[in-house]
mmCIF file of C-alpha atoms and ligand atoms in Angstrom:
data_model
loop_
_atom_site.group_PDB
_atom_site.id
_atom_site.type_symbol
_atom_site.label_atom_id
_atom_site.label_comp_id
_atom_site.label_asym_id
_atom_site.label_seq_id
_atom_site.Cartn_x
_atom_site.Cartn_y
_atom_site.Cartn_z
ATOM 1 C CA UNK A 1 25.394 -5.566 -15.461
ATOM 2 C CA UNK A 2 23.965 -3.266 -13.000
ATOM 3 C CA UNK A 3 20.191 -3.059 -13.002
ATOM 4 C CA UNK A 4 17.580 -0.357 -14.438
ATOM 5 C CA UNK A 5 16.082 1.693 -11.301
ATOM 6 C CA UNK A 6 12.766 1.628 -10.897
ATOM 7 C CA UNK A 7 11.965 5.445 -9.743
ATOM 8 C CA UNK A 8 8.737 5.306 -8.169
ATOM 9 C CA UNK A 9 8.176 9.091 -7.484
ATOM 10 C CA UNK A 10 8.139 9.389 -11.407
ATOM 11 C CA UNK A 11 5.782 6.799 -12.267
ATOM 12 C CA UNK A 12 3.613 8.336 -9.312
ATOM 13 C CA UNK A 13 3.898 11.437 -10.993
ATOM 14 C CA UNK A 14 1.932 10.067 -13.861
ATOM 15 C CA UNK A 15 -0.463 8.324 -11.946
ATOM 16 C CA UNK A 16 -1.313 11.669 -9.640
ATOM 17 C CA UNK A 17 -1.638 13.837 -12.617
ATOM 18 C CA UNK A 18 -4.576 11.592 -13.691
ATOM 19 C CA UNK A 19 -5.900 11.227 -10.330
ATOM 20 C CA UNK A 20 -5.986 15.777 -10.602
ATOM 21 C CA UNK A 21 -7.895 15.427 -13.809
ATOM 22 C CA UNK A 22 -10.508 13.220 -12.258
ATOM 23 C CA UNK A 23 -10.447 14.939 -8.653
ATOM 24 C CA UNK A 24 -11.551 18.280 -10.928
ATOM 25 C CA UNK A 25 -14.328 16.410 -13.017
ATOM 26 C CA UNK A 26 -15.761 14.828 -9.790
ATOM 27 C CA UNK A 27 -15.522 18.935 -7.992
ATOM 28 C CA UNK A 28 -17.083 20.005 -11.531
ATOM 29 C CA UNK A 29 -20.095 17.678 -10.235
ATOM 30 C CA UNK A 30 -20.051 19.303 -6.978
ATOM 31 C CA UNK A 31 -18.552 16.540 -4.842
ATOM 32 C CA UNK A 32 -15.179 16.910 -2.812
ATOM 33 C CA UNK A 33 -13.375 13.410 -2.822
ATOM 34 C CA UNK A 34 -12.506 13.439 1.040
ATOM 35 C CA UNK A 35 -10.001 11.484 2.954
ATOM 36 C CA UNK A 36 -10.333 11.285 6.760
ATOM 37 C CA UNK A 37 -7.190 9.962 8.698
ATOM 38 C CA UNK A 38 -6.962 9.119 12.498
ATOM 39 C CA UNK A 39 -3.773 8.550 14.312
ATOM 40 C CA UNK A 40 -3.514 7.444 17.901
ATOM 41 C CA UNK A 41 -0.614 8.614 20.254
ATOM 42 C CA UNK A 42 2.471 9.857 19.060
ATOM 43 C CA UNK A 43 4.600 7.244 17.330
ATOM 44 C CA UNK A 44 6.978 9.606 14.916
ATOM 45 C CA UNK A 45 7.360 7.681 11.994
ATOM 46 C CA UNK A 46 3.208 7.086 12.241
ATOM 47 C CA UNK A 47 3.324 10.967 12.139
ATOM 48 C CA UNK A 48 5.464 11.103 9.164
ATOM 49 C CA UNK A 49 3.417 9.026 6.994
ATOM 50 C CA UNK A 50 0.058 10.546 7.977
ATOM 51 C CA UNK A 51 1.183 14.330 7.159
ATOM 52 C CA UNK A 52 2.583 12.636 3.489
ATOM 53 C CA UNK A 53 -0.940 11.489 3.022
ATOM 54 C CA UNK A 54 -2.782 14.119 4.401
ATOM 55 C CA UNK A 55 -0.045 16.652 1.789
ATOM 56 C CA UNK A 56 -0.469 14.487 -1.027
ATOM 57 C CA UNK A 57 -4.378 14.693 -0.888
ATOM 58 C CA UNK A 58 -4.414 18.255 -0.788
ATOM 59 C CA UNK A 59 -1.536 18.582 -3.873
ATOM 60 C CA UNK A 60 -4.222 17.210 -6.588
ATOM 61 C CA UNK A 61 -7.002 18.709 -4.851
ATOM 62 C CA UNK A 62 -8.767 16.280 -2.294
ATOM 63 C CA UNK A 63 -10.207 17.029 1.172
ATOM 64 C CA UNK A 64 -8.198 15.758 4.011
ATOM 65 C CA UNK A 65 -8.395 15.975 7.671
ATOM 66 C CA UNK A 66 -6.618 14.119 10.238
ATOM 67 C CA UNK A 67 -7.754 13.159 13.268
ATOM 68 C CA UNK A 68 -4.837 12.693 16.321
ATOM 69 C CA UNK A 69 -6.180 11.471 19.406
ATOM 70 C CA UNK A 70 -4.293 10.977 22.466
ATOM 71 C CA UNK A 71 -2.507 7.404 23.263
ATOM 72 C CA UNK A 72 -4.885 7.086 25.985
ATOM 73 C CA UNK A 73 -8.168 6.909 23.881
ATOM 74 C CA UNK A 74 -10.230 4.390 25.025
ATOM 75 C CA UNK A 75 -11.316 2.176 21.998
ATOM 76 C CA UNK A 76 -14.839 3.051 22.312
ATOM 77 C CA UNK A 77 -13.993 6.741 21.590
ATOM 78 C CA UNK A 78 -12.044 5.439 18.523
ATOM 79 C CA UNK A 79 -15.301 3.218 17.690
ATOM 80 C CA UNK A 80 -17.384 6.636 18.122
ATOM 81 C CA UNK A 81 -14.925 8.313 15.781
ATOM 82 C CA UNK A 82 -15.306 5.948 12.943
ATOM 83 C CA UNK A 83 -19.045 5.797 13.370
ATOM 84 C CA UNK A 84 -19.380 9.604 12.664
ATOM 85 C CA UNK A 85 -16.680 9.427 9.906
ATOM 86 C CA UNK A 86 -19.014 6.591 8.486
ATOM 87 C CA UNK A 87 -21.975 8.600 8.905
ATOM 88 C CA UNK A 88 -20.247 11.751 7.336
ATOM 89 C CA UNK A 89 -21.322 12.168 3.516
ATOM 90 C CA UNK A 90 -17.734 14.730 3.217
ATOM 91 C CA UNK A 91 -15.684 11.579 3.713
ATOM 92 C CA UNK A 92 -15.058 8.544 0.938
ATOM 93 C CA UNK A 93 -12.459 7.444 2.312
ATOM 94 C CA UNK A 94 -11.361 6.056 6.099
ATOM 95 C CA UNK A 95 -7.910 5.077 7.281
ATOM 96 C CA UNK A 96 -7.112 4.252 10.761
ATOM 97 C CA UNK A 97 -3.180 4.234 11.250
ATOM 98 C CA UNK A 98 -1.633 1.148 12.595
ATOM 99 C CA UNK A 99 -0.192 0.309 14.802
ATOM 100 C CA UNK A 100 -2.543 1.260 17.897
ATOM 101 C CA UNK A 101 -1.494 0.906 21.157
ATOM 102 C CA UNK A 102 -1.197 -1.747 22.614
ATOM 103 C CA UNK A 103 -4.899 -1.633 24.903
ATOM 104 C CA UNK A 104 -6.878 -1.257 21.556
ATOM 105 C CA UNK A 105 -7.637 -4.595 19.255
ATOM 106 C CA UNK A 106 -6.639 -3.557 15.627
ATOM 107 C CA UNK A 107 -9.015 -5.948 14.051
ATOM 108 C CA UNK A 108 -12.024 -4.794 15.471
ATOM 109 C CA UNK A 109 -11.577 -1.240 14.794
ATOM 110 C CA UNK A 110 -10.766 -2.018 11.083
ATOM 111 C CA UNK A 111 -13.985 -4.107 10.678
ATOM 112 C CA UNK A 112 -15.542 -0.865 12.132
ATOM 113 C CA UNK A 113 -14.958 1.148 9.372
ATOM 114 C CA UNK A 114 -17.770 0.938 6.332
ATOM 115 C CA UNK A 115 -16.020 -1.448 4.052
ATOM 116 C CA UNK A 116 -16.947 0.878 0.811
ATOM 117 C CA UNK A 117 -14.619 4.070 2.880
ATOM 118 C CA UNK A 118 -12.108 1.271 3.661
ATOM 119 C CA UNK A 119 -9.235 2.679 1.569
ATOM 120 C CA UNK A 120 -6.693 1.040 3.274
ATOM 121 C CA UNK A 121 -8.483 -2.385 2.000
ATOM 122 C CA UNK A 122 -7.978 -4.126 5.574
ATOM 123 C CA UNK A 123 -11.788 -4.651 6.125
ATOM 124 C CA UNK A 124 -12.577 -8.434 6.061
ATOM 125 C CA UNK A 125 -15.061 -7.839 3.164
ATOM 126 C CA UNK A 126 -12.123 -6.465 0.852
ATOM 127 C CA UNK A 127 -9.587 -8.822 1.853
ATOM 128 C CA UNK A 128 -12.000 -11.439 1.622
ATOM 129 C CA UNK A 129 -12.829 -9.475 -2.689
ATOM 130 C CA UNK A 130 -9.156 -9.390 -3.156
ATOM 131 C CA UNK A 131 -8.631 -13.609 -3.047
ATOM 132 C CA UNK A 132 -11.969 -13.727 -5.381
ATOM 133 C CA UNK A 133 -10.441 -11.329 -7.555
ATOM 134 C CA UNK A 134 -13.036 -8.019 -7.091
ATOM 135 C CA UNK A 135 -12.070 -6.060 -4.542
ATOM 136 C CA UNK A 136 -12.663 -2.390 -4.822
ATOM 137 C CA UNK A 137 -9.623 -1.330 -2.288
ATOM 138 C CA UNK A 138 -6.777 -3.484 -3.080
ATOM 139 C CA UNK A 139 -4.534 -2.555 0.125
ATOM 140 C CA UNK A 140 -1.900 0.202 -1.345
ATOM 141 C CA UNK A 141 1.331 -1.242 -0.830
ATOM 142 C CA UNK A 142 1.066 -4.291 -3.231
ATOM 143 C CA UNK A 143 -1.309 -2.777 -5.566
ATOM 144 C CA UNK A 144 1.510 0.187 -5.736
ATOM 145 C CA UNK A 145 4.245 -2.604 -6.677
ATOM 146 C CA UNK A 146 1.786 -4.399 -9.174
ATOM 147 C CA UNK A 147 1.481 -0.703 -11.239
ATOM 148 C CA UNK A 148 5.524 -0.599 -10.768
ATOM 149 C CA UNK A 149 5.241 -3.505 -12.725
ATOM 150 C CA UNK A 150 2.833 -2.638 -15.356
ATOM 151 C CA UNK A 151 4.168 0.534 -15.885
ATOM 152 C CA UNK A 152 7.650 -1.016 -16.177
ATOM 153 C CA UNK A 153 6.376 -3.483 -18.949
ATOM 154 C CA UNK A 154 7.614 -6.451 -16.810
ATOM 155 C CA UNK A 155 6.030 -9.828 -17.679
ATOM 156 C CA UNK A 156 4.347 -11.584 -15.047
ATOM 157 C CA UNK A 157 2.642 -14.365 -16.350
ATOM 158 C CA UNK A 158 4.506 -17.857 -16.094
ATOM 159 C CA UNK A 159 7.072 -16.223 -13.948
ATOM 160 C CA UNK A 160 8.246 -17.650 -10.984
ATOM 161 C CA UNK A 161 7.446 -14.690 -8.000
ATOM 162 C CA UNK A 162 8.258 -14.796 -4.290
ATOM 163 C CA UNK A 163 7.358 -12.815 -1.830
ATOM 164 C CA UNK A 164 9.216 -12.488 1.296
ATOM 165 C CA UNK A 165 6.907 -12.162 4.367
ATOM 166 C CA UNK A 166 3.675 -12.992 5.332
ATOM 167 C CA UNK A 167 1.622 -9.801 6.528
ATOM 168 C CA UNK A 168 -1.749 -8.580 6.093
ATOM 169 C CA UNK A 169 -0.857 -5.500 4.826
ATOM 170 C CA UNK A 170 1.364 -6.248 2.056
ATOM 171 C CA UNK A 171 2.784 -9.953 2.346
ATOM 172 C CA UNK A 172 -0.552 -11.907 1.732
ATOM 173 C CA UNK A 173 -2.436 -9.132 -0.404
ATOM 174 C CA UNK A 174 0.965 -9.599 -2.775
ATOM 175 C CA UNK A 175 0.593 -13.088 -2.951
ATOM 176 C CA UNK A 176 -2.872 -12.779 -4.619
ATOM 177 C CA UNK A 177 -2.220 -10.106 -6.753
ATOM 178 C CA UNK A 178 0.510 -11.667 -8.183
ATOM 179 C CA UNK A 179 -1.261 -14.790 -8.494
ATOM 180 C CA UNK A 180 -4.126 -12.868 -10.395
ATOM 181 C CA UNK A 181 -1.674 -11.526 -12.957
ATOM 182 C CA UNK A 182 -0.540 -15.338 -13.509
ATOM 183 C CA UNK A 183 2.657 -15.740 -11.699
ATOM 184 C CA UNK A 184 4.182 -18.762 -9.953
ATOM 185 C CA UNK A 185 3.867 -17.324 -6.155
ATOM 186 C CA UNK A 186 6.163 -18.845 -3.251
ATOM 187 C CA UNK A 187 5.605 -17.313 -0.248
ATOM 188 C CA UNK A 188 8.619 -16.856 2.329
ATOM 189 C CA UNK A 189 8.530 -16.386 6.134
ATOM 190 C CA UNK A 190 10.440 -16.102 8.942
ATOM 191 C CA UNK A 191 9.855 -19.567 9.782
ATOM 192 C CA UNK A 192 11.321 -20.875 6.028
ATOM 193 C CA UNK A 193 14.702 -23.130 6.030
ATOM 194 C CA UNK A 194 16.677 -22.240 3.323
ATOM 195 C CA UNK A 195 15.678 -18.850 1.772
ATOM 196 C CA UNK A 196 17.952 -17.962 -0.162
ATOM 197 C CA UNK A 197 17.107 -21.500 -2.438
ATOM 198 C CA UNK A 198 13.637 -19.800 -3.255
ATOM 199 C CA UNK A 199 14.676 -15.907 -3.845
ATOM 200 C CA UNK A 200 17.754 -17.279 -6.444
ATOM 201 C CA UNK A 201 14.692 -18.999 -8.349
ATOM 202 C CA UNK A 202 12.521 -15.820 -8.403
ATOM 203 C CA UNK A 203 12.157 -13.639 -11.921
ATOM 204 C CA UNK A 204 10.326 -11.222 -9.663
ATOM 205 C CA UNK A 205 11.191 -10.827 -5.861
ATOM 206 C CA UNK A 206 9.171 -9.079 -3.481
ATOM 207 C CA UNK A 207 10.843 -7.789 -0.080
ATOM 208 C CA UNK A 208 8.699 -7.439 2.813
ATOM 209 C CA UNK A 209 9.969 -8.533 6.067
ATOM 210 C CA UNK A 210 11.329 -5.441 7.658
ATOM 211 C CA UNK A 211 14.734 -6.697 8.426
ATOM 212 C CA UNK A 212 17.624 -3.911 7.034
ATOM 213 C CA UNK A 213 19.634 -4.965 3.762
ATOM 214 C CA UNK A 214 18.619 -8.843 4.850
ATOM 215 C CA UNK A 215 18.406 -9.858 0.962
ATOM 216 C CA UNK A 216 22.136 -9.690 -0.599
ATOM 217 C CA UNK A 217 23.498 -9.755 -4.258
ATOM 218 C CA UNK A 218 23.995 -13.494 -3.881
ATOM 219 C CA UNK A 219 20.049 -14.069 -3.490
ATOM 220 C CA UNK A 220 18.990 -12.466 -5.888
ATOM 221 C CA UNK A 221 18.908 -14.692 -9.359
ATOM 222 C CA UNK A 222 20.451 -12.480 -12.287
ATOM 223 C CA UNK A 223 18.057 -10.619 -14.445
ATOM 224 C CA UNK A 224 15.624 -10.467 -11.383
ATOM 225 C CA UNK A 225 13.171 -7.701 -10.720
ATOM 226 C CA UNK A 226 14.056 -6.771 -7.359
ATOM 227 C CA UNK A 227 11.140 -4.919 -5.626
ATOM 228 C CA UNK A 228 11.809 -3.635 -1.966
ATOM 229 C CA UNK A 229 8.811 -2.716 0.294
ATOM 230 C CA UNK A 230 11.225 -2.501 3.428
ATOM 231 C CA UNK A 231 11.598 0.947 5.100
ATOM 232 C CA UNK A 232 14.248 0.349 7.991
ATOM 233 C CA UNK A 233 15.995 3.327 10.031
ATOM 234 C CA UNK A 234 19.604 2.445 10.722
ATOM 235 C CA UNK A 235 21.427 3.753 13.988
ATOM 236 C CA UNK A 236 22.562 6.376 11.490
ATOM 237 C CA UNK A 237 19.290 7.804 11.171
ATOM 238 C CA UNK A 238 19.689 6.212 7.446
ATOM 239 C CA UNK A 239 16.579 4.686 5.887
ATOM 240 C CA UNK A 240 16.944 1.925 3.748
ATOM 241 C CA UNK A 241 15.694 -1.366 2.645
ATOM 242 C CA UNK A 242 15.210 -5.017 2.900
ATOM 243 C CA UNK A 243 17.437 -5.561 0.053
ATOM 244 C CA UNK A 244 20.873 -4.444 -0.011
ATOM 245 C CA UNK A 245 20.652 -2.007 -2.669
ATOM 246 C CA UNK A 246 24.370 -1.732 -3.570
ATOM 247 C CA UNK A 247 24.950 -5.956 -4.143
ATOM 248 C CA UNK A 248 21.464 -6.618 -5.424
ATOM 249 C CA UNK A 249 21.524 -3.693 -8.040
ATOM 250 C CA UNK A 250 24.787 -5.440 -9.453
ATOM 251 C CA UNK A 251 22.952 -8.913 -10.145
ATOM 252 C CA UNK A 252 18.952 -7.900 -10.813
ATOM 253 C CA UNK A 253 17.930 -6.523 -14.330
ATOM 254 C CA UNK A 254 15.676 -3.755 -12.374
ATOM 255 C CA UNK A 255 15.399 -3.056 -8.610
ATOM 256 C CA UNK A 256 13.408 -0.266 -6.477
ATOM 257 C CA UNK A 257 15.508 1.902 -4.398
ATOM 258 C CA UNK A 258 14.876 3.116 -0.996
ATOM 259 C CA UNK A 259 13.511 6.059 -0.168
ATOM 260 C CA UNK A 260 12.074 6.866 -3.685
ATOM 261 C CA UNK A 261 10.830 2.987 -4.814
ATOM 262 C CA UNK A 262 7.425 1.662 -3.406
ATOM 263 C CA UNK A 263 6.664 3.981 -0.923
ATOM 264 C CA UNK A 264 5.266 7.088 -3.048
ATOM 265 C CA UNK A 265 3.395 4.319 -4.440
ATOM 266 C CA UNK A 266 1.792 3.504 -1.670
ATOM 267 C CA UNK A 267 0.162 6.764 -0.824
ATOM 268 C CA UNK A 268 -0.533 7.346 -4.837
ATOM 269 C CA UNK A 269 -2.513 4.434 -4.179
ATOM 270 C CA UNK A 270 -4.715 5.453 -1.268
ATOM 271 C CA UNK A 271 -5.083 8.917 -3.289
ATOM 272 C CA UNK A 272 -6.531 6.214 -6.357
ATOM 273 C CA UNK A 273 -8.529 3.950 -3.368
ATOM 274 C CA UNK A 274 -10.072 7.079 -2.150
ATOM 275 C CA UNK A 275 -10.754 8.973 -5.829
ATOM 276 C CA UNK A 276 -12.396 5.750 -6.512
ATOM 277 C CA UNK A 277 -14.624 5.605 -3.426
ATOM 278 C CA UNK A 278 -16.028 9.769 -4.706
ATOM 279 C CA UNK A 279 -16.397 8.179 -8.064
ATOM 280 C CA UNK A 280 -18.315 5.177 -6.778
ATOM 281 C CA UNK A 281 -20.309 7.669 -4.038
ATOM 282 C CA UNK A 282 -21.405 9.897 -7.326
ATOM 283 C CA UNK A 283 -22.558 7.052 -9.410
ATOM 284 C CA UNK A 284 -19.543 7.695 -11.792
ATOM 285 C CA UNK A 285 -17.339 4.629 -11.142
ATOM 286 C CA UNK A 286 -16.883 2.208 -14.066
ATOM 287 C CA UNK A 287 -17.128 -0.706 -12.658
ATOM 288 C CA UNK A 288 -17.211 -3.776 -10.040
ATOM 289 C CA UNK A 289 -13.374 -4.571 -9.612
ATOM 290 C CA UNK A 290 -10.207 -2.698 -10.167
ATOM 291 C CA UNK A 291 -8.165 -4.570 -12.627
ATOM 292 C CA UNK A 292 -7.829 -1.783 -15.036
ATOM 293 C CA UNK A 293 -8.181 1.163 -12.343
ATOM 294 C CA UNK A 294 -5.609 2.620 -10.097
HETATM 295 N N1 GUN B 301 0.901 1.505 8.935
HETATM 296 C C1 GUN B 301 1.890 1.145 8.074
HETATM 297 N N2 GUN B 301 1.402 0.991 6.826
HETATM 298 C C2 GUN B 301 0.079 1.268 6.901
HETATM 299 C C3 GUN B 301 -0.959 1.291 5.939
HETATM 300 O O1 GUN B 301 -0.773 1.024 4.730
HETATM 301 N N3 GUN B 301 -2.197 1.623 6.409
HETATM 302 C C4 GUN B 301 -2.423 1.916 7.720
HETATM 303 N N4 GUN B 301 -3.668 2.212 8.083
HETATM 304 N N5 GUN B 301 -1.479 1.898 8.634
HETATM 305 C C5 GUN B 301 -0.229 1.584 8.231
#
């Protein structure tokens, strides 16, 4: 058997073509959806991620600007920053990259952004949504794998998922999406003896511990979905994943590749966390929540 490949630059394709449609009906109404990144210093791969976001913004119509401030910033100019991005009715959306250097504190500049332009879904008050089910920002990179999902028609209620790592930015926001949708949820660490006894008993693995090809054919139970959030550089210059694509493909019924799996999800997502955020700022969003909105 050798497993179906989940293509997630297609399936954002259809999500992205909707997100155009509603982009022009929000313009129609005479408001902009606007995303406003800021990176600090000059960490390349940082760099490479913000002009995808800032590009795919601008391909179904949004505002974008980023933001690059020197690595010597103090944290209260980064604090003065946010507050004007806050203040600024052009922006719905606010993402801070991470990681800052190492003289700034993360957590306090993320709980300075206005949780309702917290895309990125970091801010205390949507992490704290997400476990009671209603957040409005689910962070990108799990919501993007739980849409994989749906759009793949894989089952997730009843089934047995585990998660490898432990983050806040995709590890423990995974957990609780999953366990919304019904599943089983282990969640495994760098601290957990015997790995490879949980991922063989997973219908649905998630890989998210940033450690090259560490999940192999023989951990993976057969007819898995294999899902790998990993983006590793090899001495190469080769990206690839968590999960060693060429043994796991062999054993799992479906598996994400790398490049070309999760991550185009994850910045579809932030273009849906945003669109929602002009939708909710012009009185045209739905509803509390976001189970049935991407
Ligand atoms: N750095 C790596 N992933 C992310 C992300 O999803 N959001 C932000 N703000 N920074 C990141």
């Amino acid at each position: 058997m050798t497993a179906k490949i989940i293509d997630g630059k297609a399936i954002s394709e259809v999500f992205r073509a909707e997100y155009k449609v509603r982009v022009d009906r929000l313009i129609e109404r005479g408001v902009k959806p606007g995303l406003a990144v800021i990176i600090v210093g000059d960490d390349a791969a940082s760099q490479v991620y913000v002009r995808n976001k800032a590009r795919a913004c601008e391909a179904i119509g949004m505002h974008s600007e980023v933001h690059a401030l020197p690595a010597d910033t103090s944290q209260e100019d980064l604090l003065t920053w946010v507050n004007n991005l806050n203040a600024n009715s052009a922006i719905h959306g606010i993402l801070v990259q991470l990681p800052l250097p190492k003289h700034m504190d993360d957590r306090a500049v993320i709980e300075a952004i206005y949780p309702m332009k917290d895309v990125d879904g970091f801010h205390y008050a949507n992490m704290g949504a997400l476990v009671i089910d209603e957040s409005w920002f689910p962070p990108c990179t799990p919501f993007g794998v739980m849409q994989m999902l749906a759009h793949e028609g894989v089952e997730i209620e009843g089934k047995h998922a585990v998660v490898i790592g432990r983050s806040n930015i995709v590890g423990k926001p995974q957990a609780m999406l999953l366990l919304k949708a019904g599943a089983t949820v282990t969640v495994c660490h760098s601290k957990t003896k015997d790995l490879k006894k949980f991922t063989r008993d997973a219908d649905i693995l998630v890989a998210a511990i940033g450690c090259a090809n560490m999940v192999t054919g023989d951990m993976v139970k057969p007819g898995a979905v294999v899902i790998d959030v990993g983006i590793n550089r090899l001495p190469t210059g080769k990206l690839c994943g968590d999960v060693d694509f060429e043994s796991a493909k062999l054993v799992a019924a479906a598996i994400t590749p790398v490049p070309g799996g999760v991550g185009p999800m994850t910045i579809t997502m932030l273009l849906g966390n945003t669109l929602r955020a002009a939708e909710r700022a012009a009185g045209m969003a739905k509803s509390a929540g976001f189970t049935m909105m991407a």
